[in-house]
XYZ file of N, CA and C in Angstrom:
726
model
N 57.368 25.501 -0.538
C 57.151 24.486 0.491
C 55.841 24.763 1.220
N 55.049 23.677 1.440
C 53.790 23.856 2.138
C 54.049 24.162 3.599
N 53.183 24.952 4.193
C 53.295 25.265 5.614
C 52.870 24.060 6.429
N 53.215 24.056 7.712
C 52.859 22.952 8.595
C 51.352 22.770 8.710
N 50.570 23.849 8.877
C 49.108 23.676 8.936
C 48.553 23.066 7.658
N 49.119 23.457 6.501
C 48.625 22.918 5.226
C 48.895 21.434 5.139
N 50.122 21.019 5.572
C 50.457 19.603 5.535
C 49.563 18.808 6.480
N 49.250 19.379 7.631
C 48.380 18.703 8.584
C 46.967 18.544 8.011
N 46.471 19.594 7.349
C 45.140 19.533 6.752
C 45.088 18.480 5.663
N 46.158 18.419 4.836
C 46.206 17.422 3.770
C 46.246 16.009 4.355
N 47.041 15.860 5.428
C 47.126 14.546 6.071
C 45.789 14.127 6.647
N 45.061 15.063 7.226
C 43.753 14.750 7.797
C 42.780 14.324 6.713
N 42.844 14.990 5.543
C 41.972 14.633 4.439
C 42.285 13.234 3.930
N 43.561 12.895 3.845
C 43.959 11.568 3.386
C 43.455 10.503 4.339
N 43.620 10.746 5.646
C 43.159 9.785 6.647
C 41.647 9.617 6.567
N 40.922 10.737 6.434
C 39.464 10.665 6.351
C 39.025 9.902 5.109
N 39.688 10.168 3.985
C 39.339 9.465 2.747
C 39.619 7.977 2.873
N 40.742 7.633 3.505
C 41.068 6.226 3.696
C 40.048 5.529 4.569
N 39.617 6.210 5.634
C 38.616 5.616 6.521
C 37.295 5.420 5.794
N 36.934 6.401 4.933
C 35.691 6.296 4.178
C 35.737 5.115 3.229
N 36.844 4.950 2.530
C 36.984 3.828 1.605
C 36.970 2.498 2.347
N 37.623 2.455 3.491
C 37.670 1.214 4.262
C 36.283 0.815 4.740
N 35.478 1.825 5.121
C 34.126 1.510 5.584
C 33.212 1.132 4.436
N 33.549 1.593 3.221
C 32.702 1.299 2.065
C 32.974 -0.080 1.490
N 34.182 -0.611 1.654
C 34.548 -1.899 1.054
C 33.662 -3.043 1.512
N 33.393 -3.213 2.821
C 32.568 -4.336 3.243
C 31.179 -4.314 2.631
N 30.652 -3.095 2.329
C 29.310 -3.005 1.755
C 29.235 -3.708 0.415
N 30.368 -3.781 -0.290
C 30.393 -4.445 -1.584
C 30.853 -5.890 -1.466
N 31.148 -6.339 -0.244
C 31.684 -7.690 -0.061
C 30.736 -8.589 0.704
N 29.496 -8.177 0.811
C 28.532 -9.001 1.535
C 28.202 -10.283 0.769
N 27.904 -11.337 1.517
C 27.343 -12.541 0.917
C 25.861 -12.251 0.677
N 25.383 -12.433 -0.544
C 24.019 -12.068 -0.889
C 23.316 -13.203 -1.632
N 21.992 -13.048 -1.794
C 21.201 -13.974 -2.595
C 20.852 -13.281 -3.904
N 21.069 -13.968 -5.012
C 20.762 -13.422 -6.328
C 19.736 -14.300 -7.048
N 18.630 -13.765 -7.558
C 18.201 -12.379 -7.387
C 17.731 -12.139 -5.963
N 17.521 -10.899 -5.617
C 17.149 -10.594 -4.246
C 15.683 -10.756 -3.944
N 14.862 -11.037 -4.985
C 13.434 -11.146 -4.782
C 12.832 -12.185 -5.726
N 11.948 -13.042 -5.193
C 11.233 -14.050 -5.989
C 9.794 -14.112 -5.499
N 8.954 -14.846 -6.229
C 7.547 -14.936 -5.867
C 7.299 -16.011 -4.812
N 6.305 -15.770 -3.996
C 5.894 -16.739 -2.982
C 5.260 -17.972 -3.639
N 5.334 -19.079 -2.929
C 4.558 -20.249 -3.297
C 5.103 -21.129 -4.399
N 6.103 -20.669 -5.146
C 6.597 -21.456 -6.264
C 7.979 -22.032 -6.007
N 8.600 -22.463 -7.094
C 9.958 -22.993 -7.048
C 10.869 -22.031 -7.805
N 12.006 -21.696 -7.215
C 12.911 -20.732 -7.845
C 14.356 -21.187 -7.702
N 15.144 -20.829 -8.697
C 16.590 -21.053 -8.637
C 17.247 -19.747 -8.213
N 18.001 -19.793 -7.145
C 18.723 -18.621 -6.657
C 20.195 -18.992 -6.522
N 21.020 -17.987 -6.318
C 22.451 -18.231 -6.145
C 22.953 -17.430 -4.954
N 23.739 -18.095 -4.120
C 24.407 -17.406 -3.026
C 25.740 -16.884 -3.573
N 25.842 -15.575 -3.659
C 27.048 -14.951 -4.212
C 28.022 -14.656 -3.085
N 29.215 -15.246 -3.191
C 30.217 -15.140 -2.125
C 31.452 -14.435 -2.661
N 31.626 -13.149 -2.330
C 32.847 -12.441 -2.731
C 33.963 -12.712 -1.726
N 35.201 -12.692 -2.182
C 36.336 -12.821 -1.277
C 36.725 -11.415 -0.816
N 36.620 -11.162 0.486
C 36.876 -9.815 0.997
C 38.276 -9.663 1.602
N 39.072 -10.705 1.520
C 40.427 -10.633 2.074
C 41.438 -10.351 0.962
N 42.482 -9.613 1.308
C 43.557 -9.328 0.345
C 44.664 -10.379 0.389
N 44.657 -11.222 1.424
C 45.776 -12.148 1.603
C 45.354 -13.608 1.722
N 44.056 -13.873 1.887
C 43.584 -15.256 2.073
C 42.488 -15.569 1.066
N 42.246 -16.863 0.863
C 41.243 -17.315 -0.092
C 40.133 -18.083 0.626
N 38.921 -17.988 0.092
C 37.779 -18.701 0.664
C 37.799 -20.160 0.212
N 37.663 -21.079 1.180
C 37.709 -22.510 0.852
C 36.473 -23.265 1.343
N 35.592 -22.588 2.088
C 34.366 -23.260 2.544
C 33.269 -22.238 2.758
N 32.055 -22.620 2.374
C 30.887 -21.753 2.551
C 29.757 -22.594 3.145
N 29.189 -22.130 4.240
C 28.069 -22.820 4.889
C 26.852 -21.897 4.888
N 25.728 -22.408 4.426
C 24.487 -21.628 4.387
C 23.409 -22.384 5.163
N 22.821 -21.725 6.151
C 21.751 -22.320 6.952
C 20.395 -21.897 6.407
N 19.519 -22.880 6.187
C 18.182 -22.608 5.694
C 17.218 -22.475 6.868
N 16.272 -21.549 6.777
C 15.348 -21.307 7.897
C 14.368 -22.460 8.083
N 14.353 -23.049 9.267
C 13.437 -24.154 9.548
C 12.063 -23.674 10.010
N 11.908 -22.368 10.266
C 10.573 -21.871 10.589
C 9.722 -21.779 9.326
N 10.383 -21.807 8.157
C 9.684 -21.892 6.877
C 10.425 -22.920 6.013
N 10.304 -24.205 6.359
C 11.062 -25.241 5.651
C 10.571 -25.433 4.222
N 11.467 -25.943 3.378
C 11.131 -26.223 1.980
C 11.393 -27.693 1.693
N 10.440 -28.332 1.032
C 10.520 -29.767 0.790
C 11.569 -30.118 -0.251
N 11.815 -29.209 -1.193
C 12.754 -29.492 -2.277
C 13.920 -28.501 -2.246
N 15.116 -29.034 -2.059
C 16.346 -28.224 -2.074
C 17.376 -28.990 -2.896
N 17.820 -28.406 -3.999
C 18.800 -29.070 -4.861
C 19.920 -28.088 -5.217
N 21.140 -28.600 -5.245
C 22.290 -27.752 -5.572
C 22.739 -28.007 -7.006
N 23.259 -26.968 -7.623
C 23.845 -27.100 -8.958
C 25.348 -27.354 -8.797
N 25.903 -28.336 -9.530
C 27.338 -28.620 -9.384
C 28.198 -27.394 -9.664
N 29.190 -27.193 -8.825
C 30.173 -26.124 -9.009
C 31.529 -26.788 -9.175
N 32.179 -26.612 -10.319
C 33.472 -27.283 -10.550
C 34.465 -27.029 -9.421
N 35.022 -28.116 -8.880
C 36.023 -28.000 -7.824
C 35.459 -27.947 -6.422
N 34.140 -27.878 -6.297
C 33.507 -27.778 -4.981
C 32.591 -28.974 -4.727
N 32.544 -29.416 -3.472
C 31.655 -30.500 -3.067
C 30.561 -29.938 -2.171
N 29.308 -30.254 -2.494
C 28.174 -29.765 -1.704
C 27.604 -30.897 -0.848
N 27.385 -30.610 0.419
C 26.790 -31.572 1.346
C 25.536 -30.942 1.949
N 24.407 -31.662 1.860
C 23.148 -31.176 2.411
C 22.842 -31.904 3.711
N 22.556 -31.147 4.751
C 22.185 -31.711 6.045
C 20.703 -31.483 6.304
N 20.030 -32.490 6.846
C 18.615 -32.378 7.145
C 18.375 -32.367 8.653
N 17.254 -31.759 9.023
C 16.858 -31.720 10.433
C 15.389 -32.083 10.552
N 15.045 -32.674 11.700
C 13.664 -33.032 11.968
C 12.823 -31.770 12.142
N 11.607 -31.826 11.643
C 10.712 -30.690 11.756
C 9.793 -30.858 12.958
N 9.558 -29.775 13.674
C 8.628 -29.817 14.798
C 7.207 -30.088 14.309
N 6.904 -29.548 13.124
C 5.588 -29.743 12.527
C 5.777 -30.278 11.111
N 5.189 -31.436 10.777
C 5.358 -31.996 9.430
C 4.925 -31.016 8.344
N 5.598 -31.100 7.216
C 5.306 -30.223 6.087
C 4.524 -31.001 5.048
N 3.406 -30.443 4.608
C 2.581 -31.097 3.598
C 3.070 -30.694 2.213
N 3.484 -31.675 1.420
C 3.990 -31.420 0.075
C 3.373 -32.404 -0.900
N 2.492 -31.892 -1.762
C 1.827 -32.714 -2.779
C 1.155 -33.947 -2.155
N 0.503 -33.708 -1.015
C -0.233 -34.789 -0.366
C 0.601 -35.681 0.516
N 1.887 -35.430 0.620
C 2.762 -36.232 1.460
C 3.218 -35.429 2.682
N 3.397 -36.123 3.780
C 3.860 -35.497 5.006
C 5.395 -35.572 5.076
N 6.035 -34.419 5.061
C 7.496 -34.342 5.134
C 7.887 -34.061 6.582
N 8.659 -34.953 7.172
C 9.026 -34.814 8.584
C 10.414 -34.230 8.799
N 11.204 -34.089 7.736
C 12.519 -33.468 7.839
C 12.796 -32.674 6.575
N 13.642 -31.655 6.726
C 13.957 -30.790 5.589
C 15.416 -30.360 5.671
N 15.941 -29.928 4.531
C 17.335 -29.470 4.490
C 17.481 -28.221 5.343
N 18.406 -28.244 6.262
C 18.632 -27.118 7.160
C 19.986 -26.449 6.946
N 20.869 -27.128 6.184
C 22.200 -26.550 5.989
C 22.839 -27.117 4.723
N 23.517 -26.244 3.994
C 24.300 -26.656 2.823
C 25.735 -26.203 3.032
N 26.676 -27.126 2.844
C 28.096 -26.784 2.992
C 28.830 -27.078 1.690
N 29.459 -26.047 1.158
C 30.307 -26.206 -0.032
C 31.770 -26.168 0.415
N 32.514 -27.191 0.043
C 33.931 -27.264 0.415
C 34.781 -27.340 -0.854
N 35.819 -26.522 -0.906
C 36.682 -26.474 -2.087
C 37.607 -27.685 -2.126
N 37.793 -28.232 -3.314
C 38.731 -29.335 -3.487
C 40.152 -28.830 -3.642
N 41.081 -29.745 -3.833
C 42.493 -29.396 -3.980
C 42.675 -28.460 -5.177
N 43.337 -27.340 -4.920
C 43.613 -26.381 -5.983
C 42.457 -25.464 -6.317
N 41.337 -25.585 -5.587
C 40.162 -24.734 -5.834
C 39.993 -23.754 -4.684
N 39.605 -22.531 -5.012
C 39.416 -21.513 -3.984
C 38.771 -20.287 -4.619
N 38.293 -19.405 -3.754
C 37.877 -18.073 -4.199
C 39.003 -17.136 -3.789
N 39.793 -16.739 -4.729
C 40.988 -15.946 -4.438
C 40.631 -14.477 -4.215
N 41.565 -13.698 -3.652
C 41.324 -12.263 -3.477
C 40.922 -11.616 -4.805
N 39.909 -10.762 -4.724
C 39.430 -10.078 -5.921
C 38.456 -10.891 -6.748
N 38.069 -12.085 -6.276
C 37.150 -12.932 -7.017
C 35.876 -13.195 -6.197
N 34.866 -13.754 -6.891
C 33.663 -14.201 -6.208
C 33.190 -15.484 -6.872
N 32.278 -16.195 -6.167
C 31.735 -17.436 -6.713
C 30.247 -17.500 -6.405
N 29.458 -17.928 -7.398
C 28.027 -18.148 -7.201
C 27.768 -19.625 -6.926
N 26.955 -19.884 -5.914
C 26.555 -21.244 -5.573
C 25.039 -21.343 -5.788
N 24.634 -21.976 -6.896
C 23.226 -22.009 -7.284
C 22.466 -23.111 -6.569
N 21.220 -22.787 -6.194
C 20.350 -23.715 -5.482
C 18.926 -23.565 -5.998
N 18.230 -24.688 -6.132
C 16.808 -24.666 -6.456
C 16.021 -24.878 -5.170
N 15.079 -23.989 -4.894
C 14.320 -24.026 -3.647
C 12.822 -24.087 -3.926
N 12.074 -24.816 -3.086
C 10.626 -24.809 -3.211
C 9.981 -25.866 -2.317
N 8.712 -25.798 -2.151
C 7.939 -24.637 -2.536
C 8.196 -23.526 -1.508
N 8.339 -22.311 -2.028
C 8.585 -21.171 -1.162
C 7.323 -20.859 -0.361
N 7.477 -20.414 0.867
C 6.305 -20.165 1.718
C 5.437 -19.039 1.175
N 4.169 -19.082 1.547
C 3.228 -18.030 1.163
C 2.867 -17.131 2.342
N 3.388 -17.467 3.515
C 3.069 -16.696 4.712
C 4.273 -15.924 5.244
N 5.224 -15.635 4.373
C 6.408 -14.860 4.782
C 6.807 -13.925 3.649
N 7.363 -12.784 3.997
C 7.814 -11.850 2.967
C 9.337 -11.793 2.855
N 10.044 -12.499 3.760
C 11.507 -12.530 3.706
C 12.013 -13.843 4.283
N 13.004 -14.435 3.632
C 13.712 -15.596 4.164
C 15.153 -15.182 4.447
N 15.629 -15.503 5.622
C 17.000 -15.142 6.028
C 17.852 -16.406 6.062
N 19.010 -16.358 5.390
C 19.925 -17.498 5.326
C 21.245 -17.091 6.008
N 21.451 -17.555 7.220
C 22.686 -17.226 7.916
C 23.834 -18.043 7.314
N 24.965 -17.374 7.062
C 26.074 -18.015 6.339
C 27.399 -17.821 7.060
N 28.298 -18.796 6.856
C 29.665 -18.722 7.374
C 30.633 -18.876 6.208
N 31.641 -18.037 6.190
C 32.650 -18.041 5.132
C 34.023 -18.326 5.754
N 34.640 -19.429 5.348
C 35.913 -19.845 5.939
C 37.054 -19.629 4.961
N 38.163 -19.048 5.467
C 39.347 -18.764 4.655
C 40.444 -19.794 4.927
N 41.379 -19.879 3.998
C 42.458 -20.867 4.148
C 43.458 -20.509 5.235
N 43.337 -19.328 5.828
C 44.204 -18.980 6.958
C 43.506 -19.246 8.297
N 42.310 -19.834 8.227
C 41.584 -20.163 9.450
C 40.531 -19.150 9.870
N 40.523 -17.978 9.242
C 39.526 -16.966 9.600
C 38.129 -17.411 9.158
N 37.140 -17.097 9.982
C 35.741 -17.407 9.666
C 34.926 -16.123 9.808
N 34.262 -15.748 8.737
C 33.389 -14.574 8.764
C 31.955 -15.065 8.894
N 31.264 -14.561 9.923
C 29.907 -15.017 10.224
C 28.891 -13.988 9.707
N 28.254 -14.324 8.612
C 27.220 -13.462 8.033
C 25.868 -13.880 8.632
N 25.598 -13.426 9.854
C 24.431 -13.933 10.584
C 23.560 -12.822 11.188
N 23.923 -11.574 10.978
C 23.159 -10.484 11.589
C 21.960 -10.131 10.718
N 20.782 -10.077 11.331
C 19.558 -9.778 10.600
C 19.304 -8.267 10.566
N 19.010 -7.763 9.383
C 18.695 -6.343 9.230
C 17.318 -6.059 9.817
N 17.164 -4.889 10.437
C 15.896 -4.502 11.043
C 15.460 -3.142 10.500
N 14.147 -3.007 10.286
C 13.611 -1.761 9.752
C 13.918 -0.599 10.679
N 14.328 0.509 10.063
C 14.600 1.709 10.840
C 15.954 1.746 11.501
N 16.761 0.702 11.301
C 18.092 0.667 11.906
C 19.156 0.545 10.821
N 20.376 1.018 11.111
C 21.449 0.922 10.115
C 21.738 -0.531 9.747
N 22.225 -0.733 8.548
C 22.566 -2.082 8.106
C 23.692 -2.643 8.970
N 23.558 -3.866 9.443
C 24.627 -4.451 10.273
C 25.905 -4.645 9.463
N 27.007 -4.784 10.166
C 28.295 -4.919 9.482
C 28.438 -6.272 8.798
N 27.798 -7.301 9.326
C 27.863 -8.641 8.736
C 26.447 -9.172 8.520
N 25.708 -8.580 7.591
C 24.308 -8.973 7.405
C 24.164 -10.373 6.819
N 23.141 -11.085 7.273
C 22.841 -12.397 6.714
C 22.174 -12.220 5.350
N 22.464 -13.100 4.406
C 21.789 -13.026 3.108
C 20.278 -13.137 3.303
N 19.518 -12.292 2.618
C 18.066 -12.286 2.755
C 17.414 -12.320 1.382
N 16.349 -13.087 1.284
C 15.597 -13.235 0.036
C 14.189 -12.716 0.272
N 13.806 -11.682 -0.476
C 12.464 -11.131 -0.350
C 11.482 -11.962 -1.164
N 10.300 -12.161 -0.604
C 9.249 -12.927 -1.264
C 8.081 -11.997 -1.586
N 7.688 -11.981 -2.847
C 6.586 -11.131 -3.277
C 5.388 -11.999 -3.642
N 4.211 -11.427 -3.534
C 3.005 -12.163 -3.889
C 2.965 -12.388 -5.395
N 2.486 -13.564 -5.780
C 2.386 -13.889 -7.198
C 1.400 -12.953 -7.874
N 1.628 -12.697 -9.172
C 0.773 -11.777 -9.916
C -0.673 -12.238 -9.893
N -0.894 -13.540 -10.021
C -2.249 -14.080 -10.000
C -2.934 -13.824 -8.679
N -2.175 -14.004 -7.592
C -2.753 -13.784 -6.267
C -3.110 -12.321 -6.067
N -2.223 -11.422 -6.579
C -2.485 -9.997 -6.467
C -3.728 -9.622 -7.261
N -3.828 -10.182 -8.495
C -4.987 -9.892 -9.329
C -6.260 -10.439 -8.703
N -6.158 -11.656 -8.131
C -7.326 -12.254 -7.493
C -7.791 -11.419 -6.308
N -6.818 -10.923 -5.548
C -7.170 -10.075 -4.412
C -7.855 -8.794 -4.877
N -7.325 -8.216 -5.987
C -7.924 -7.007 -6.536
C -9.331 -7.285 -7.048
N -9.521 -8.432 -7.729
C -10.844 -8.799 -8.232
C -11.822 -9.002 -7.088
N -11.365 -9.664 -6.025
C -12.225 -9.895 -4.873
C -12.644 -8.583 -4.237
N -11.671 -7.666 -4.131
C -11.966 -6.346 -3.561
C -12.993 -5.622 -4.423
N -12.802 -5.704 -5.757
C -13.741 -5.061 -6.676
C -15.123 -5.687 -6.567
N -15.156 -7.032 -6.462
C -16.438 -7.729 -6.336
C -17.143 -7.345 -5.042
N -16.366 -7.256 -3.971
C -16.951 -6.860 -2.688
C -17.534 -5.457 -2.764
N -16.783 -4.549 -3.409
C -17.242 -3.168 -3.543
C -18.520 -3.110 -4.370
N -18.545 -3.886 -5.480
C -19.731 -3.915 -6.343
C -20.932 -4.466 -5.592
N -20.705 -5.543 -4.824
C -21.796 -6.139 -4.054
C -22.360 -5.142 -3.048
N -21.470 -4.397 -2.415
C -21.916 -3.405 -1.443
C -22.734 -2.310 -2.119
N -22.246 -1.865 -3.311
C -22.971 -0.828 -4.039
C -24.334 -1.322 -4.474
N -24.356 -2.593 -4.978
C -25.631 -3.153 -5.421
C -26.587 -3.333 -4.248
N -26.038 -3.748 -3.110
C -26.887 -3.912 -1.929
C -27.461 -2.573 -1.493
N -26.594 -1.548 -1.514
C -27.062 -0.216 -1.136
C -28.090 0.291 -2.135
N -27.819 0.079 -3.430
C -28.745 0.504 -4.480
C -30.053 -0.253 -4.371
N -29.945 -1.575 -4.097
C -31.143 -2.389 -3.933
C -31.977 -1.919 -2.767
N -31.300 -1.534 -1.706
C -32.017 -1.049 -0.538
C -32.760 0.224 -0.841
N -32.070 1.123 -1.600
C -32.708 2.374 -1.965
C -33.906 2.125 -2.877
N -33.748 1.177 -3.838
C -34.836 0.858 -4.753
C -36.020 0.292 -3.994
N -35.742 -0.579 -3.010
C -36.815 -1.165 -2.208
C -37.557 -0.094 -1.433
N -36.789 0.855 -0.870
C -37.416 1.940 -0.123
C -38.303 2.774 -1.041
N -37.781 3.082 -2.250
C -38.549 3.891 -3.194
C -39.831 3.180 -3.604
N -39.692 1.852 -3.881
C -40.877 1.081 -4.275
C -41.911 1.057 -3.154
N -41.456 0.891 -1.956
C -42.372 0.845 -0.820
C -43.102 2.171 -0.657
N -42.350 3.263 -0.830
C -42.976 4.579 -0.708
C -44.017 4.787 -1.805
N -43.650 4.365 -3.026
C -44.582 4.525 -4.147
C -45.875 3.746 -3.898
N -45.719 2.493 -3.469
C -46.893 1.677 -3.179
C -47.727 2.289 -2.051
N -47.072 2.874 -1.088
C -47.785 3.507 0.011
C -48.626 4.681 -0.476
N -48.014 5.499 -1.351
C -48.742 6.653 -1.894
C -49.936 6.188 -2.709
N -49.706 5.169 -3.571
C -50.793 4.631 -4.389
C -51.927 4.123 -3.502
N -51.562 3.425 -2.423
C -52.577 2.913 -1.503
C -53.399 4.022 -0.896
N -52.720 5.110 -0.538
C -53.430 6.239 0.056
C -54.403 6.851 -0.944
N -53.915 7.029 -2.198
C -54.768 7.613 -3.240
C -55.992 6.741 -3.478
N -55.749 5.409 -3.597
C -56.862 4.491 -3.815
C -57.851 4.575 -2.655
N -57.337 4.676 -1.447
C -58.220 4.770 -0.288
C -59.049 6.036 -0.306
N -58.410 7.157 -0.684
C -59.136 8.427 -0.745
C -60.227 8.368 -1.795
N -59.859 7.821 -2.987
C -60.851 7.713 -4.065
C -62.025 6.828 -3.625
N -61.702 5.694 -2.992
C -62.764 4.793 -2.533
C -63.677 5.467 -1.531
N -63.055 6.220 -0.625
C -63.861 6.925 0.377
C -64.768 7.953 -0.276
N -64.215 8.655 -1.289
C -65.011 9.670 -1.990
C -66.191 9.039 -2.703
N -65.957 7.919 -3.372
C -67.041 7.226 -4.066
C -68.103 6.744 -3.075
N -67.635 6.277 -1.921
C -68.596 5.821 -0.915
C -69.471 6.950 -0.434
N -68.888 8.120 -0.189
C -69.655 9.287 0.266
C -70.657 9.713 -0.801
N -70.159 9.708 -2.070
C -71.071 10.099 -3.163
C -72.247 9.155 -3.255
N -71.992 7.867 -3.080
C -73.077 6.876 -3.153
C -74.102 7.095 -2.068
N -73.658 7.418 -0.864
C -74.571 7.648 0.231
C -75.441 8.882 -0.028
N -74.838 9.931 -0.588
C -75.581 11.136 -0.867
C -76.690 10.879 -1.904
N -76.357 10.065 -2.944
C -77.337 9.739 -3.959
C -78.532 8.975 -3.353
N -78.224 8.045 -2.496
C -79.297 7.269 -1.850
C -80.200 8.168 -0.996
N -79.537 9.085 -0.304
C -80.306 9.995 0.549
C -81.226 10.860 -0.295
N -80.709 11.325 -1.441
C -81.494 12.193 -2.331
C -82.667 11.437 -2.932
N -82.502 10.204 -3.271
C -83.555 9.391 -3.869
C -84.652 9.103 -2.860
N -84.244 8.914 -1.612
C -85.239 8.604 -0.607
C -85.945 9.867 -0.147
């Protein structure tokens, strides 16, 4: 038979392990954007991945808010069997220029609602695909705040923004990283190389100009000395003749 201290130690280990597992579960149940990174400036198809994190209830509605500080002119949803998608638009404070046209409103929210007999059951997840564009070129991250509604009335608000240097929030908002296009990166590298070459050539040109000037100066001095010598010699000859 185990002693009382041994049983207490075992119980403490079980409790600690349970707490560790409980804290780890939400990390795998976040609403996320797939893939997590796309290029700036273009059009991309992404999917909002919604896992069901409840053991007793099912997800029946998903709401995703699009950032209006970086609005996109084109937002299209891919049909999901059993789900109805509704797109809501909002007026923009500043019109968006898209292919020469002024866009005064943009999609600000997408709501997917499950039909009869449809749900994301415990242990399951669902991808909601969306085509977005044109993606901004002046941002490196887009944050999409989301709400997940269960059939028991619970609503999980995935709206907390992650911050550098701080622990990940318990209910982080889905975030999409934006990377510079390969062409833009190459162009920037070429421009940097061209600038460096121009600077080197300018410096080299300056040195060459200085060298040429010095050479011409020396030649001028030599010519002057020779001329002076010839002049003196000529005077001496005249004096001797006279």
